[in-house]
Coordinates of N, CA and C in Angstrom, one line a residue:
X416 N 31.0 -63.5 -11.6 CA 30.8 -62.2 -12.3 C 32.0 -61.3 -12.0
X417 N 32.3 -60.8 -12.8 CA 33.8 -60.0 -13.0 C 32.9 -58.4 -11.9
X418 N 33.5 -57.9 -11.0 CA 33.1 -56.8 -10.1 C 33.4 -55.2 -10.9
X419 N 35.1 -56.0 -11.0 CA 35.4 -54.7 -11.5 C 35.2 -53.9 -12.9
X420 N 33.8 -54.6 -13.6 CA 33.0 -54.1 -14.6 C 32.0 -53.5 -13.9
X421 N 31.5 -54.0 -13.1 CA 30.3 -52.9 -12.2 C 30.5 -51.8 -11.9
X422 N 31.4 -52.0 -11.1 CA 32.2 -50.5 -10.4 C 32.4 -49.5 -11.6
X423 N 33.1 -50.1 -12.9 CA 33.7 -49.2 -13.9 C 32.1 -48.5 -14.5
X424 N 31.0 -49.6 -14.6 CA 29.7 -48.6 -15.0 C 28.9 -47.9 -14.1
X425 N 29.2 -48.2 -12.6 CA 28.7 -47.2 -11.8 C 29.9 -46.0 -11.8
X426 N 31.1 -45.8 -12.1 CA 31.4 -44.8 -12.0 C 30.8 -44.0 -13.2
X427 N 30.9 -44.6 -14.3 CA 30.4 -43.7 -15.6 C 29.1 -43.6 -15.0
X428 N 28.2 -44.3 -14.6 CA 26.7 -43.8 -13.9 C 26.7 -42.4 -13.8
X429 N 27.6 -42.1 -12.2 CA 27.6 -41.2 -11.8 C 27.9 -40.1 -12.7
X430 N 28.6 -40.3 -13.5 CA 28.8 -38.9 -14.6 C 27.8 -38.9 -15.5
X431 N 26.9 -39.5 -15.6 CA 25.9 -39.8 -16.9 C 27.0 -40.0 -18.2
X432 N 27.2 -41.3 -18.3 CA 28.1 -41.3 -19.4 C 27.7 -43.0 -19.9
X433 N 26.4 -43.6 -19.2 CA 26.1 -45.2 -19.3 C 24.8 -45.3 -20.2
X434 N 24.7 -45.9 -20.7 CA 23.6 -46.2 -22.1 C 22.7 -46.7 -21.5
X435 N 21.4 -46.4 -22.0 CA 20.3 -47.9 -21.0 C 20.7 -49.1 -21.0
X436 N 21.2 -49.4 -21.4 CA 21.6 -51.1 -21.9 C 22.6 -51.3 -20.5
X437 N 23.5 -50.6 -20.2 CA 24.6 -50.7 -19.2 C 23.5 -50.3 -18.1
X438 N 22.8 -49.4 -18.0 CA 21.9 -49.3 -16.7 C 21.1 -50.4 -16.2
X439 N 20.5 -51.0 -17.7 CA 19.8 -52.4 -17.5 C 20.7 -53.4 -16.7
X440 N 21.7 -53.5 -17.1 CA 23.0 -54.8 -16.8 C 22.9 -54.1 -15.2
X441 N 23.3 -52.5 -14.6 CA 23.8 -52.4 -13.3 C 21.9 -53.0 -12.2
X442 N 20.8 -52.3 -13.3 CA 19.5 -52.8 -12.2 C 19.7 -54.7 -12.3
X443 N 19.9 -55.1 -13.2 CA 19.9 -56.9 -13.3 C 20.6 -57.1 -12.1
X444 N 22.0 -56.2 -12.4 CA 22.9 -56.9 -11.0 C 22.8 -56.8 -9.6
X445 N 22.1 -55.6 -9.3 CA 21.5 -55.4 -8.1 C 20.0 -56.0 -7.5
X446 N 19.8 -56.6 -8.7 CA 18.3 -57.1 -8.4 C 18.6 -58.4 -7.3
X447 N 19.9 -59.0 -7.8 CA 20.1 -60.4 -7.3 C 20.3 -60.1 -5.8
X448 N 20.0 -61.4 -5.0 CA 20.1 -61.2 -3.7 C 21.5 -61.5 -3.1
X449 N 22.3 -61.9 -3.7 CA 24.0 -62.0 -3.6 C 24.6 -60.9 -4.1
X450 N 25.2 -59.6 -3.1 CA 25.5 -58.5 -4.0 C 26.5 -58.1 -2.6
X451 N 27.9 -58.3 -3.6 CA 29.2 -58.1 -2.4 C 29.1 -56.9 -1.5
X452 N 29.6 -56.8 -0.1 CA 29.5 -55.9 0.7 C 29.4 -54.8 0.4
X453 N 31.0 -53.9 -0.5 CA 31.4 -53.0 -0.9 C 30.5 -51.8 -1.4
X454 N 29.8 -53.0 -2.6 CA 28.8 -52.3 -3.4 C 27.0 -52.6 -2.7
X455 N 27.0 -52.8 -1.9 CA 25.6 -53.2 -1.4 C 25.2 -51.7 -0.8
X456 N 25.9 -50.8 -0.7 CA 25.2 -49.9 -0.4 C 24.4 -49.2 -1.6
X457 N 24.6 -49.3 -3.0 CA 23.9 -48.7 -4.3 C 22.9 -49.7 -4.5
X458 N 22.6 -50.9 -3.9 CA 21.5 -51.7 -3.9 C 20.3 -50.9 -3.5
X459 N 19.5 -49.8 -2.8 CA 18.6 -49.3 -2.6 C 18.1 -48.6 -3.7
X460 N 19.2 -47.5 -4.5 CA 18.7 -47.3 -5.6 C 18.5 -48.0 -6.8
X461 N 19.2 -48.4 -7.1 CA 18.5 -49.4 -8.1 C 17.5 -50.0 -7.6
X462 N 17.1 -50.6 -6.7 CA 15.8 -51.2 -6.3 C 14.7 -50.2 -6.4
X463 N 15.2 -48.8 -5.9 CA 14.0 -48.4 -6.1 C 13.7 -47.2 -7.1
X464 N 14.6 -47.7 -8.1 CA 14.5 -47.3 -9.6 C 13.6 -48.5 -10.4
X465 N 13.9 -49.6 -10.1 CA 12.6 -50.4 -10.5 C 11.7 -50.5 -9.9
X466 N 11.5 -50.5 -9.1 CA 10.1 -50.9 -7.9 C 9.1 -49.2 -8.7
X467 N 9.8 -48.1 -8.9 CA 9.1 -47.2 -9.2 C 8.7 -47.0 -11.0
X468 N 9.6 -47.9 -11.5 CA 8.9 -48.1 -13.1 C 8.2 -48.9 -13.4
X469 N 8.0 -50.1 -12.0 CA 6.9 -51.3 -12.3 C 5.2 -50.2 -11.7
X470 N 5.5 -49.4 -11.5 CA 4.3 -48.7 -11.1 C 3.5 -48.0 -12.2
X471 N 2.1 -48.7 -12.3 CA 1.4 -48.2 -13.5 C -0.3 -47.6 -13.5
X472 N -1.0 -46.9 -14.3 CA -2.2 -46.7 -13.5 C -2.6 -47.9 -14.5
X473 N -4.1 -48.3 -13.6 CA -4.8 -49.6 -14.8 C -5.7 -49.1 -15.4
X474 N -6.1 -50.2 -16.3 CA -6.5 -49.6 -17.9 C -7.8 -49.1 -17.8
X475 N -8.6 -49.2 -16.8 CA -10.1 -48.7 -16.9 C -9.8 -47.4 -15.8
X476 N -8.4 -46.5 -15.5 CA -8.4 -45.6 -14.4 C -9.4 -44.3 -15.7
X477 N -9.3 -44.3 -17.0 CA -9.9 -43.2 -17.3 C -10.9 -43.0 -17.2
X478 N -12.2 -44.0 -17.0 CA -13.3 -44.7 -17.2 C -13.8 -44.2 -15.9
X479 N -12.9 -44.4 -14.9 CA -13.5 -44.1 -13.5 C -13.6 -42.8 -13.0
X480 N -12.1 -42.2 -13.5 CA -12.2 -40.6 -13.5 C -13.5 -39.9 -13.7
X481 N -13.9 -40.5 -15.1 CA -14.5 -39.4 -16.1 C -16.2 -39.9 -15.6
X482 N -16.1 -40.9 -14.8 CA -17.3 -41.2 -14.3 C -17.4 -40.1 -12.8
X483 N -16.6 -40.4 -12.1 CA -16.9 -39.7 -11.1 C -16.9 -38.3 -10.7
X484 N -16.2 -37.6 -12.2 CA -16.4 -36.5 -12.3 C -18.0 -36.0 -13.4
X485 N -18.6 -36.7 -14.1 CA -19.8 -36.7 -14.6 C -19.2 -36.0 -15.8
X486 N -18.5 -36.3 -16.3 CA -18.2 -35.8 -17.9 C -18.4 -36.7 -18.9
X487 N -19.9 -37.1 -19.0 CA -19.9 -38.2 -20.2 C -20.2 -37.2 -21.4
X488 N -20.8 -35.9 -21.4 CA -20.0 -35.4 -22.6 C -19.9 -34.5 -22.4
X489 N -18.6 -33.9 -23.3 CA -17.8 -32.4 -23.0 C -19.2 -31.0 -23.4
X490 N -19.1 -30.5 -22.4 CA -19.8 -29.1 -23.2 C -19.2 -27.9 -23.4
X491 N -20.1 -27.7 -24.7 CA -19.4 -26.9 -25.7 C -20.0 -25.7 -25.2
X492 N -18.6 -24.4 -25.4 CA -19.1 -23.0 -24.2 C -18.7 -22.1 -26.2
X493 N -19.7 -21.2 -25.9 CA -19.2 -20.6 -27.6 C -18.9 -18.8 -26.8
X494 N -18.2 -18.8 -27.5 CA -17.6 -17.1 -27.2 C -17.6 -16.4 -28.0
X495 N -17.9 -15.2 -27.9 CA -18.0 -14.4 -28.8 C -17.2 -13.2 -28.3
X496 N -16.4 -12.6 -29.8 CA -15.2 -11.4 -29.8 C -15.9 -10.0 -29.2
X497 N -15.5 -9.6 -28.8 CA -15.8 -8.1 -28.3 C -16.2 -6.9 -29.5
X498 N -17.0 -6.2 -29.6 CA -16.4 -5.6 -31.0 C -15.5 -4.7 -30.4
X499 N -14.8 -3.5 -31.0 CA -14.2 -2.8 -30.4 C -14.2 -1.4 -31.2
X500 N -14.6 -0.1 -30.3 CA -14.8 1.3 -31.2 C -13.9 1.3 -31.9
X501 N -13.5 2.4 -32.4 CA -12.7 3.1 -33.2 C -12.0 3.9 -32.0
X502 N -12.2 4.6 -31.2 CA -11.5 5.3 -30.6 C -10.9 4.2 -29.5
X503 N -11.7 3.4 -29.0 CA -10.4 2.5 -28.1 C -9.7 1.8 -28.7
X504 N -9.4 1.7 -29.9 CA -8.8 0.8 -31.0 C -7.4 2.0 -30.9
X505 N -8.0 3.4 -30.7 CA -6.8 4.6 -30.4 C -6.3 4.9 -29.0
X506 N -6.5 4.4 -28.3 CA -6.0 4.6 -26.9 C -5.1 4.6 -26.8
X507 N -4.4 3.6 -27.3 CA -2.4 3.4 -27.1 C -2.0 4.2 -27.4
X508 N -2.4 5.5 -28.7 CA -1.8 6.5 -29.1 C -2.0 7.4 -28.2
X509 N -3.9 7.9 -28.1 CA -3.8 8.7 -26.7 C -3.0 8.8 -25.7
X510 N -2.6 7.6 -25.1 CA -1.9 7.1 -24.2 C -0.2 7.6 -24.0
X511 N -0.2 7.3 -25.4 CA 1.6 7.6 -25.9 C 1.6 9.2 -26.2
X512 N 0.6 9.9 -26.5 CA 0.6 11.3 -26.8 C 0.7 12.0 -24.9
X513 N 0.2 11.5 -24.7 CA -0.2 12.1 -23.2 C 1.7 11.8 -22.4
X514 N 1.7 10.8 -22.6 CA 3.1 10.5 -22.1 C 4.0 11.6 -22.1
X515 N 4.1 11.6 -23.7 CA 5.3 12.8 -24.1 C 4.8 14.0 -24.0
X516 N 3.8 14.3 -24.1 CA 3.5 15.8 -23.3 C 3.6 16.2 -22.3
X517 N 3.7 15.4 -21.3 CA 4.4 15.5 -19.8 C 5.8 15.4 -19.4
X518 N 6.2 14.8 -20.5 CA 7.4 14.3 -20.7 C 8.0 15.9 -20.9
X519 N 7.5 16.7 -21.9 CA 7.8 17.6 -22.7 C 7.9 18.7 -21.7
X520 N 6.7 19.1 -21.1 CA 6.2 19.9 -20.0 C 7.3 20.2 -18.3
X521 N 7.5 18.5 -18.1 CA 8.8 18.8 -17.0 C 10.0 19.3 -17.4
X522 N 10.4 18.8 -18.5 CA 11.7 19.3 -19.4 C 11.5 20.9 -19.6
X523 N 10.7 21.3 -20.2 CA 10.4 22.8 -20.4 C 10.1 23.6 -18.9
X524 N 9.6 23.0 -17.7 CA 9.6 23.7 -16.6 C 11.3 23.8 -16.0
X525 N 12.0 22.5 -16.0 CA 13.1 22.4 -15.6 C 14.1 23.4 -16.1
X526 N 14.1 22.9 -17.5 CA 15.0 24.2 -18.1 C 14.9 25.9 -17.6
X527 N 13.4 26.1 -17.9 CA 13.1 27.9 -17.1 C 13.2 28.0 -16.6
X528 N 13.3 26.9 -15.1 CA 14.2 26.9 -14.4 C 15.4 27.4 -13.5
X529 N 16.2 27.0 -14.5 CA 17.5 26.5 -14.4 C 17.8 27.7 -15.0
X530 N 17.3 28.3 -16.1 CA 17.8 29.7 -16.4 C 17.4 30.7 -15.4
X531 N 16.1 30.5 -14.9 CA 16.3 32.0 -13.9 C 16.9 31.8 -13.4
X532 N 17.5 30.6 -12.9 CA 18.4 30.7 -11.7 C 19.7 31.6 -12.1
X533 N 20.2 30.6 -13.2 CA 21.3 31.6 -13.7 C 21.1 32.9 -13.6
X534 N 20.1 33.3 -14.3 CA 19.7 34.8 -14.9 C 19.9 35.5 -13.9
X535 N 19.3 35.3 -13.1 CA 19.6 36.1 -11.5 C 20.8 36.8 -11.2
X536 N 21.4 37.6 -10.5 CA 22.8 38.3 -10.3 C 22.6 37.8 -8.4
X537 N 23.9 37.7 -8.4 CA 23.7 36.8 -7.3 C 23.8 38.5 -5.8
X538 N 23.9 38.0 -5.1 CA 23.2 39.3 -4.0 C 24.8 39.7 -4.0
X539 N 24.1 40.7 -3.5 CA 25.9 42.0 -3.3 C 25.8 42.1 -2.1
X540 N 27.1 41.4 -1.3 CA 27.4 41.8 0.3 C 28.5 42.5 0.3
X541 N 28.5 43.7 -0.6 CA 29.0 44.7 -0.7 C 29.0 46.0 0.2
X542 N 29.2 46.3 1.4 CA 28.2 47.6 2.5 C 28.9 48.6 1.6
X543 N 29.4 49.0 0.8 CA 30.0 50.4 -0.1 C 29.0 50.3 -1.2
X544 N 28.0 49.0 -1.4 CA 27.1 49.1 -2.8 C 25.6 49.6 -2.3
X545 N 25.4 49.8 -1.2 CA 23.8 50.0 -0.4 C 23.7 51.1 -0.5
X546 N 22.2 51.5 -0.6 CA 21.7 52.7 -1.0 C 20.5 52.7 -0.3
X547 N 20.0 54.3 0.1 CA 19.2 54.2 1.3 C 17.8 54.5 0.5
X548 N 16.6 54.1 0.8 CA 15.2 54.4 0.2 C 15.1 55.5 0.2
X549 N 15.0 56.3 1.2 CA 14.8 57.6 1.1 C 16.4 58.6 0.9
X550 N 16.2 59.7 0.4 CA 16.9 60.6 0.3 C 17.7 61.6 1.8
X551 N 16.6 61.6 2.8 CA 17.0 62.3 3.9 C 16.6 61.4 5.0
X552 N 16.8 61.6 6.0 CA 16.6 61.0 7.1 C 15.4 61.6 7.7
X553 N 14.9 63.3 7.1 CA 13.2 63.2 8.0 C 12.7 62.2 7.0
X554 N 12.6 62.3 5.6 CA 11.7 61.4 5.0 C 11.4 59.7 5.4
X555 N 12.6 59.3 6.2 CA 12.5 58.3 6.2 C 11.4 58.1 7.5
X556 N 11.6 59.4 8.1 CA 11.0 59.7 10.1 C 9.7 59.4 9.6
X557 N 9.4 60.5 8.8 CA 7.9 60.7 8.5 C 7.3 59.4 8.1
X558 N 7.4 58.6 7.4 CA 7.3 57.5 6.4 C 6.8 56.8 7.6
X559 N 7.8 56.1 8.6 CA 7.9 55.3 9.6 C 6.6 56.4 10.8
X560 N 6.6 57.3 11.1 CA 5.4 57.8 11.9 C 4.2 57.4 11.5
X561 N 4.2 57.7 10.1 CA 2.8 57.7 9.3 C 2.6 56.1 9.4
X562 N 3.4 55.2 9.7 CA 2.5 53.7 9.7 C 2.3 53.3 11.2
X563 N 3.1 54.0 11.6 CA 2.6 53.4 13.3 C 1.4 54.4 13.5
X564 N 1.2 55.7 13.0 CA -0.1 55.8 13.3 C -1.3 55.2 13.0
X565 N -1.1 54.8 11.5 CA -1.8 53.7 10.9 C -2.4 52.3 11.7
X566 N -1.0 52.1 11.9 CA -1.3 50.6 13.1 C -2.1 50.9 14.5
X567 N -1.4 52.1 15.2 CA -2.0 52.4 16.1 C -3.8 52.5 15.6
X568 N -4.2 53.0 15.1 CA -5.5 52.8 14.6 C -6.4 52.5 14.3
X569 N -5.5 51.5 13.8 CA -6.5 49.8 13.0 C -6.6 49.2 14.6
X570 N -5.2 48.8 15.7 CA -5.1 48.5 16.6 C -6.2 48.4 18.0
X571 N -6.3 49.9 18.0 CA -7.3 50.3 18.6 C -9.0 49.7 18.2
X572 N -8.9 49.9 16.9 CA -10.7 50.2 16.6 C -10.8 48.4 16.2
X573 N -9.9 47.1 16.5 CA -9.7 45.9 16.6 C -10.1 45.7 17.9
X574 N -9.5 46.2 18.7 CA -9.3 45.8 20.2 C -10.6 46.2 21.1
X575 N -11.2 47.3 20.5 CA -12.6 48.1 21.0 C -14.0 47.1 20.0
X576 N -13.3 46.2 19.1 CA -14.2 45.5 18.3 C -14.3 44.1 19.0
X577 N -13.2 44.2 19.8 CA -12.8 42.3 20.0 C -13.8 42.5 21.7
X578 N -13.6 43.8 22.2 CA -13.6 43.6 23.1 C -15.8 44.1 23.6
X579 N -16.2 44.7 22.5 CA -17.7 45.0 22.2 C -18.2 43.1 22.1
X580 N -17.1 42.6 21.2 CA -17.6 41.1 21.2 C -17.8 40.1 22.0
X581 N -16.9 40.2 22.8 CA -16.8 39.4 23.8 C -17.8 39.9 25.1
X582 N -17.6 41.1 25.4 CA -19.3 41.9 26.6 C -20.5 41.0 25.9
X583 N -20.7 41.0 24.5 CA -22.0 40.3 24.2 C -21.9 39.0 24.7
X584 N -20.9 38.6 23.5 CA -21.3 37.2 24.3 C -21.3 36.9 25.7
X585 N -21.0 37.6 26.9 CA -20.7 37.3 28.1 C -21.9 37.8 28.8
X586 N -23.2 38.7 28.4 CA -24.4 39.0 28.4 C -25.5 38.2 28.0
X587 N -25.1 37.1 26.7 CA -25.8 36.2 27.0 C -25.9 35.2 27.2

């Protein structure tokens, strides 16, 4: 047998470029038990490209299955459709309305935003542009006396409250 035909359809093999007919001829030739050194190493596959096509299930395997799983007859399951409202038949719209009204809502906060910001005049660290609250400097005195007396006041009648509270509790 001519070799260097084997070789030439194991190379097309390898590219997938060999017809069954030429694959049949490469399993025939490896089947034989005389099979030169060189190529004796592609002897495995092909062997066990046939050895795995002669593998078959036998003819009563459905018979056994269908026994051992207890399905001598199929049962019939009936289903029935859902009805469905009228308003969940509308939900995807609700759904899609609600979307874009949020959608709408950030956009509309963003923007008012973004304008006050602008709108704003940015601060004056101008000390020539400052202007004093009061007109004179007693007004300002008085102003400032009149809250510390204030505080003083509250301070006290707090401190004479905190401290009435704590004698009780410490009496009983």
């Amino acid at each position: 047998m001519d070799y260097k035909y084997i070789e030439q359809l194991l190379e097309r093999y390898w590219v997938a470029e060999t017809t069954e007919k030429e694959e049949s001829i490469l399993r025939a030739f490896f089947s034989q038990p005389d099979v030169p050194a060189h190529l004796l190493q592609y002897k495995g596959l092909f062997s066990y490209e046939q050895s795995q096509a002669e593998i078959s299930l036998s003819d009563d395997f459905d018979e056994k299955i269908l026994k051992k799983i207890g399905a001598a007859e199929p049962q019939i399951i009936v289903v029935r459709a859902k009805r469905q409202s009228f308003f969940r038949s509308l939900r995807p719209l609700y759904e899609a309305a609600a979307a874009i009204a949020i959608v709408a809502m950030v956009s509309y906060s963003a923007s008012s935003y973004l304008n006050k910001q602008n709108s704003q005049s940015p601060w004056d660290y101008n000390p020539a542009s400052y202007q004093d609250s009061y007109q004179s400097a007693q007004q300002s005195y008085k102003v400032v006396q009149d809250g510390l007396e204030m505080f003083q006041k509250t301070a006290s009648a707090d401190s004479t409250k905190q401290n009435n509270n704590l004698n009780s509790a410490h009496e009983e």
